[in-house]
PDB file of C-alpha atoms in Angstrom:
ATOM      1  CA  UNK A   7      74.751  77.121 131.585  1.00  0.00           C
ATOM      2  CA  UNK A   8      76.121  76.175 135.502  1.00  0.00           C
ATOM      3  CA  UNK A   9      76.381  79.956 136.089  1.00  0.00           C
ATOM      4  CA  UNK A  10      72.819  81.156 134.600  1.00  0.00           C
ATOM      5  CA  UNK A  11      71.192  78.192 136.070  1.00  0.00           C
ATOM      6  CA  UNK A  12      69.587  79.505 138.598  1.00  0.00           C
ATOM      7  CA  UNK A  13      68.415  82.768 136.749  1.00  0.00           C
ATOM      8  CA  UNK A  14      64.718  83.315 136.531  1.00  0.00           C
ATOM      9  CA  UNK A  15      63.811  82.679 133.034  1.00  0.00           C
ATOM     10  CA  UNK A  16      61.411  85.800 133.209  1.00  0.00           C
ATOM     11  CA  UNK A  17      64.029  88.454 133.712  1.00  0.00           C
ATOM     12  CA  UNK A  18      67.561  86.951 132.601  1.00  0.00           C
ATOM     13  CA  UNK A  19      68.129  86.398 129.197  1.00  0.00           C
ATOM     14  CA  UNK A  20      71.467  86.092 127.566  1.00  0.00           C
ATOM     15  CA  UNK A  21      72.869  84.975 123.879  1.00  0.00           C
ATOM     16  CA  UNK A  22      76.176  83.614 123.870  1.00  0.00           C
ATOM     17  CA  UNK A  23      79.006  85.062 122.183  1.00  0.00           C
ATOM     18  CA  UNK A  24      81.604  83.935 119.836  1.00  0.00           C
ATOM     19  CA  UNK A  25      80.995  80.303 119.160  1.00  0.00           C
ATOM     20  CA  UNK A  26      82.655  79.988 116.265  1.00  0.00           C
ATOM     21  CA  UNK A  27      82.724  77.213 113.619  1.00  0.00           C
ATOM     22  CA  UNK A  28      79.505  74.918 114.284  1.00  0.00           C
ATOM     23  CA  UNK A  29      81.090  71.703 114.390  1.00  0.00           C
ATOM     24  CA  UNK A  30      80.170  70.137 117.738  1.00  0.00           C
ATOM     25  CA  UNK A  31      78.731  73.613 118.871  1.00  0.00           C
ATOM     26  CA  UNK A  32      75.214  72.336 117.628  1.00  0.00           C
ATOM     27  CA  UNK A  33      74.793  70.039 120.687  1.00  0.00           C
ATOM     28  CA  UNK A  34      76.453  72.538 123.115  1.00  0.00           C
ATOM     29  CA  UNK A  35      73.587  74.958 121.870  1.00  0.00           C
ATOM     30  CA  UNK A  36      70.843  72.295 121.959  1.00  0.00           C
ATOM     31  CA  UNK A  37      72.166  71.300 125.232  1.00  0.00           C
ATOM     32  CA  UNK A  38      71.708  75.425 126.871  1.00  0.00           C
ATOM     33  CA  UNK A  39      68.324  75.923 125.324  1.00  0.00           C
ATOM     34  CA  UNK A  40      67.007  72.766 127.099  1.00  0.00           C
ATOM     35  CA  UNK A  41      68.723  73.355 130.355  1.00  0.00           C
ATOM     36  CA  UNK A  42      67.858  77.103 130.483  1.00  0.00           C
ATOM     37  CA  UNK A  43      64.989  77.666 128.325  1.00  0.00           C
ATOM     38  CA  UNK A  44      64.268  81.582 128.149  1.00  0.00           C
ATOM     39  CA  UNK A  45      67.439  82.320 129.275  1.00  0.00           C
ATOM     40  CA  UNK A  46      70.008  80.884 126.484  1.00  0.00           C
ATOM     41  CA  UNK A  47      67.911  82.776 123.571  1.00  0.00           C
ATOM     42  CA  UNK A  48      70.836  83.491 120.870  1.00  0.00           C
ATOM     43  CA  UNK A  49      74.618  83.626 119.805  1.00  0.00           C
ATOM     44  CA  UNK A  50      77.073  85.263 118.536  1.00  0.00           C
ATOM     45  CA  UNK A  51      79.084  83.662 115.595  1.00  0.00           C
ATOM     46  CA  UNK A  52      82.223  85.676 115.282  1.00  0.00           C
ATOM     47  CA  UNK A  53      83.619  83.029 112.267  1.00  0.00           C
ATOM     48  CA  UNK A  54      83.172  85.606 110.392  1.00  0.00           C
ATOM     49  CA  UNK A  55      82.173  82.605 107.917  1.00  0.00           C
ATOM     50  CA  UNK A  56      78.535  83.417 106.886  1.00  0.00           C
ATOM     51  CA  UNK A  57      77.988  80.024 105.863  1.00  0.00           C
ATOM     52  CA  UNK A  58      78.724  79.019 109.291  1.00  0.00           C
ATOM     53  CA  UNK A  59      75.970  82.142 110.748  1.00  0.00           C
ATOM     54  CA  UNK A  60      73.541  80.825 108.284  1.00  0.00           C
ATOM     55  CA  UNK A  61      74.404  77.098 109.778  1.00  0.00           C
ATOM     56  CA  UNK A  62      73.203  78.439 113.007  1.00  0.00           C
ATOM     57  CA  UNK A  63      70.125  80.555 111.864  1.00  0.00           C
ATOM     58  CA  UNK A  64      68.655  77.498 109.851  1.00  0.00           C
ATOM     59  CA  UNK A  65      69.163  75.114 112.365  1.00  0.00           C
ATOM     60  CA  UNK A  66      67.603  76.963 115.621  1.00  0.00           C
ATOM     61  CA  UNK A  67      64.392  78.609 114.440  1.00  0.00           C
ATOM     62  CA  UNK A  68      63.173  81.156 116.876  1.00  0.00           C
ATOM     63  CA  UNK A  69      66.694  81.508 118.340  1.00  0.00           C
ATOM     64  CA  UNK A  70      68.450  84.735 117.623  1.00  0.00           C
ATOM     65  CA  UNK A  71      71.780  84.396 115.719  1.00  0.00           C
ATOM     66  CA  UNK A  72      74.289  87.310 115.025  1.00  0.00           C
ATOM     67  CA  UNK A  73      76.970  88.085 112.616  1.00  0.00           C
ATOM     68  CA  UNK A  74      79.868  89.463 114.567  1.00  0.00           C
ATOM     69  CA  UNK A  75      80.647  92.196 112.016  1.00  0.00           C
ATOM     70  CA  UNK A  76      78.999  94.835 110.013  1.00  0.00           C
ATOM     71  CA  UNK A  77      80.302  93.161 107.040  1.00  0.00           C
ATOM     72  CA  UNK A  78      77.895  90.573 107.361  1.00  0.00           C
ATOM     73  CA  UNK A  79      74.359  92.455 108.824  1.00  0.00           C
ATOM     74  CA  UNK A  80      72.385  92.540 105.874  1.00  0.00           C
ATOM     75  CA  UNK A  81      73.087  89.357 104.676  1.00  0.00           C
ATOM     76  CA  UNK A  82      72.474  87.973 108.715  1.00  0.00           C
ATOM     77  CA  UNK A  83      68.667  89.641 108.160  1.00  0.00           C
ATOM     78  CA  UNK A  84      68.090  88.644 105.036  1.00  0.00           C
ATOM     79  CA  UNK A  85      68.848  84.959 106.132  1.00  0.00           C
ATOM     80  CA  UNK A  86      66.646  85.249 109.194  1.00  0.00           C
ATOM     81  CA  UNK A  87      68.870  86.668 111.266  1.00  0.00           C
ATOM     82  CA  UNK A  88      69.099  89.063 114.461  1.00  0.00           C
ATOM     83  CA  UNK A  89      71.584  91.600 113.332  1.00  0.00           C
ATOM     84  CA  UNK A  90      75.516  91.855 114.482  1.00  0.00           C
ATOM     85  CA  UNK A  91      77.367  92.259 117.876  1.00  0.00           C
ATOM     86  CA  UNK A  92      80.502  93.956 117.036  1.00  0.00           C
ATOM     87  CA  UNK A  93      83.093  96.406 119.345  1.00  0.00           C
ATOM     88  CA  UNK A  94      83.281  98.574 116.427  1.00  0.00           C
ATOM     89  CA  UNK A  95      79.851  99.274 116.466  1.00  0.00           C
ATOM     90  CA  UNK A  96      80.778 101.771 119.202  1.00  0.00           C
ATOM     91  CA  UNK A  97      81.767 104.011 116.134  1.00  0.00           C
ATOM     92  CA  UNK A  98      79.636 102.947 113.258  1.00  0.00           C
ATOM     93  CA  UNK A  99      76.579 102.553 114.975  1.00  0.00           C
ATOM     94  CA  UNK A 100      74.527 105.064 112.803  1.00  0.00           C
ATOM     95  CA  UNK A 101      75.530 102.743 109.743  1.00  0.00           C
ATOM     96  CA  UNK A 102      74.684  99.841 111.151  1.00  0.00           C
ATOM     97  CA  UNK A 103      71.214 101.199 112.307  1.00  0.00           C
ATOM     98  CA  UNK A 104      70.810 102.540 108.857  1.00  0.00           C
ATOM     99  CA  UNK A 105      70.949  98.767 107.176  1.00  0.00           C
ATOM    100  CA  UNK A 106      68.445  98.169 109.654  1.00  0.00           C
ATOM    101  CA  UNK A 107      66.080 100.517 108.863  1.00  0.00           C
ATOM    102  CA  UNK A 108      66.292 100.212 105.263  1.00  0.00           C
ATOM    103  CA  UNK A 109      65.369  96.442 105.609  1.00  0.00           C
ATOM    104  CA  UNK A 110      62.838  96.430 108.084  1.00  0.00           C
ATOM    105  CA  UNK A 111      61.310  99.385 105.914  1.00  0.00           C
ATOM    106  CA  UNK A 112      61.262  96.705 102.347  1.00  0.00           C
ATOM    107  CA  UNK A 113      64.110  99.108 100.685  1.00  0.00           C
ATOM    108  CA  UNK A 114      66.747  96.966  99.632  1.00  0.00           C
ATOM    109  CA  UNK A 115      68.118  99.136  97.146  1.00  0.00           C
ATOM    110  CA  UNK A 116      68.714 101.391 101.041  1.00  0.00           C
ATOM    111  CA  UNK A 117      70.005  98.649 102.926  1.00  0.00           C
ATOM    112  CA  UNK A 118      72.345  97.410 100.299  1.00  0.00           C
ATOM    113  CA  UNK A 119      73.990 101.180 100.175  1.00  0.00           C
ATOM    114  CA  UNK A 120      73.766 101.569 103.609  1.00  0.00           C
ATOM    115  CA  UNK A 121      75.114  98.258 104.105  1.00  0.00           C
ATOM    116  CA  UNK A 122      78.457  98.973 101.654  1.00  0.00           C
ATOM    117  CA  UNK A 123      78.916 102.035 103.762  1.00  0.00           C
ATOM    118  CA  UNK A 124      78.775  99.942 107.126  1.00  0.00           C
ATOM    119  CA  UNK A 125      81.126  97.325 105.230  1.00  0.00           C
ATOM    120  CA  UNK A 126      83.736 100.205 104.755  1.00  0.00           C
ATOM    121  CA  UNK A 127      83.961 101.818 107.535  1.00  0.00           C
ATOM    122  CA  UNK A 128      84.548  98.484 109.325  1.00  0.00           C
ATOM    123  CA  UNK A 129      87.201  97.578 106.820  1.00  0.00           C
ATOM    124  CA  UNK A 130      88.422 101.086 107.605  1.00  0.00           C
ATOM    125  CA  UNK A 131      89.177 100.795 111.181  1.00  0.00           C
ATOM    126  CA  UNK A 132      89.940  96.791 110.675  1.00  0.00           C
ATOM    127  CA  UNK A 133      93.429  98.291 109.027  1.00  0.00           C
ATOM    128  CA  UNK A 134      94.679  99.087 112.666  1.00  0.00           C
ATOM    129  CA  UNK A 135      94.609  97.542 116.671  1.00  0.00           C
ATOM    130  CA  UNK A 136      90.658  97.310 117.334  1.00  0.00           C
ATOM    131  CA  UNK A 137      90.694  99.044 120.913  1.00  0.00           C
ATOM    132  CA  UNK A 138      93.378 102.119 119.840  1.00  0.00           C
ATOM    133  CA  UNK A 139      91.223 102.373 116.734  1.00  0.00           C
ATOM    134  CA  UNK A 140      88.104 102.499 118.419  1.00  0.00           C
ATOM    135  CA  UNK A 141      89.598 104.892 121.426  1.00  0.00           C
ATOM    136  CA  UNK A 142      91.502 106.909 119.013  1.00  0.00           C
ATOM    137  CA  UNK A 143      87.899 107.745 116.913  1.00  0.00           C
ATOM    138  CA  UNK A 144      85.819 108.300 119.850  1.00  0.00           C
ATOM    139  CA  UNK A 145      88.670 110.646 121.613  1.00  0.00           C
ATOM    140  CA  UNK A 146      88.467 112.706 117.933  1.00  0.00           C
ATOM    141  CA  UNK A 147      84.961 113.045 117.868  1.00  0.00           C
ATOM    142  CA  UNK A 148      84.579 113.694 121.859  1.00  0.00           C
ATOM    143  CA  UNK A 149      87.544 116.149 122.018  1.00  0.00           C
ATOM    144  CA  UNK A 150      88.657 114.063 124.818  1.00  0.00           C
ATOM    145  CA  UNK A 151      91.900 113.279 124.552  1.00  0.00           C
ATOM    146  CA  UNK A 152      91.818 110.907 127.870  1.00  0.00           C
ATOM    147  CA  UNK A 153      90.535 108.512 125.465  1.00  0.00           C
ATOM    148  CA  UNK A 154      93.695 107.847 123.494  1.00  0.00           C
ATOM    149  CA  UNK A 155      95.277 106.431 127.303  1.00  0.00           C
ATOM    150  CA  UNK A 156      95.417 102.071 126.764  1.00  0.00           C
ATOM    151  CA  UNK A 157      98.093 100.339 129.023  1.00  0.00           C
ATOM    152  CA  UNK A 158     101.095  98.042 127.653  1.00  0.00           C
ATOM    153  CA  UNK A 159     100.920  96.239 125.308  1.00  0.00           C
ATOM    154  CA  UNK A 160      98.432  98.029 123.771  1.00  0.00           C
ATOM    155  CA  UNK A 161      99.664 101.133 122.412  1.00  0.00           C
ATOM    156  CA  UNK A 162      98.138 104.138 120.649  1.00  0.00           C
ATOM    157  CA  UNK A 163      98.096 105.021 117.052  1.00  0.00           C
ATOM    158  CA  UNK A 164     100.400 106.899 115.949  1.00  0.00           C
ATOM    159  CA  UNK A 165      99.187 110.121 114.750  1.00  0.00           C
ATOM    160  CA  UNK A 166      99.678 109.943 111.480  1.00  0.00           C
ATOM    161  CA  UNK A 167      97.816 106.947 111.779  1.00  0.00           C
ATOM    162  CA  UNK A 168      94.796 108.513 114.025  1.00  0.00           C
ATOM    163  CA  UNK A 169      94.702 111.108 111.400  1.00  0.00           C
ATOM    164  CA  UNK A 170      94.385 108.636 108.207  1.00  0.00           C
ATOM    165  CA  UNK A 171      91.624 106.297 110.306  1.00  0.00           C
ATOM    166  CA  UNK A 172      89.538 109.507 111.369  1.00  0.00           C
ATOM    167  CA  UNK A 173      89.614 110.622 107.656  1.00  0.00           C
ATOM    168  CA  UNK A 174      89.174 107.280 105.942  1.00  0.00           C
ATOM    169  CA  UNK A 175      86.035 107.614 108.350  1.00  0.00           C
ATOM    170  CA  UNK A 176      84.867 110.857 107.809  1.00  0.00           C
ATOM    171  CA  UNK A 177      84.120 109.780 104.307  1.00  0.00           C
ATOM    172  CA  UNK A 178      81.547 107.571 105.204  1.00  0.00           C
ATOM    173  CA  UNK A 179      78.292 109.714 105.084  1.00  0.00           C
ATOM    174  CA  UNK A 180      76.048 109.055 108.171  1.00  0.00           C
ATOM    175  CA  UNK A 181      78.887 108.499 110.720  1.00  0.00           C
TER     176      UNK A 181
END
């Protein structure tokens, strides 16, 4: 809060990312809404425990809460929810938007399909390093290879291994 103090409530607003496990983060988030109101207006949860996400969405109504992976977007709406902040949402995007749509539109038989094939694909490209996965995706569906470049310690995929996450993902209808 000592660095967004001073923002004007009418143009600044942030949510917070990854706070985790709610235990003592209740009062921390209590705490930013009162000493920045309008500016502190959601989180993150990147537990990846949707117990925890629906902790968070009951106890702050009109604050917006979200997953931190596809895996968990429909159920995030469903509970009240904002949707999901994830890096791999740089690839599956159009999935992700897709469980939106289908749930904002009432079809849940949409949003549950759409939501398995969000689900996938991020279990698809959880299998390798997040930011080679991600780079070596968007380099295959850019034709630019200057994507693939990461600096030590990150390293590349192997090609074999580009070439089993690009068609584990071009399975995945929509993306």
């Amino acid at each position: 809060a000592r660095g967004s103090a001073g923002a004007n409530p009418g143009t600044h607003r942030t949510p917070s990312r990854r706070m985790g496990a709610v235990a003592g983060r209740g009062e921390r988030v209590e705490r930013l809404r009162a000493a920045v109101p309008g500016v502190f207006v959601g989180l993150k949860d990147s537990s990846g425990d949707f117990a925890n996400t629906r902790t968070f969405i009951e106890a702050f109504a009109g604050f917006a809460v979200y997953s931190g992976s596809e895996e968990l977007l429909l159920d995030n709406l469903q509970a009240g929810g904002a949707g999901c902040i994830s890096a791999t949402t740089n690839v599956t995007a159009p999935l992700a938007q897709a469980v939106l749509k289908a749930w904002r539109d009432g079809d849940a038989a949409g949003a549950g399909a759409a939501q398995e094939k969000a689900a996938s694909a991020r279990r698809a490209l959880a299998r390798f390093p997040a930011i080679a996965a991600l780079k070596a995706v968007i380099a295959e569906r850019s034709g630019d290879e200057a994507w693939l470049g990461l600096l030590p310690p990150t390293m590349p995929l192997l090609p074999e291994q580009r070439a089993a996450l690009v068609a584990a993902l071009d399975d995945r209808e929509g993306l």
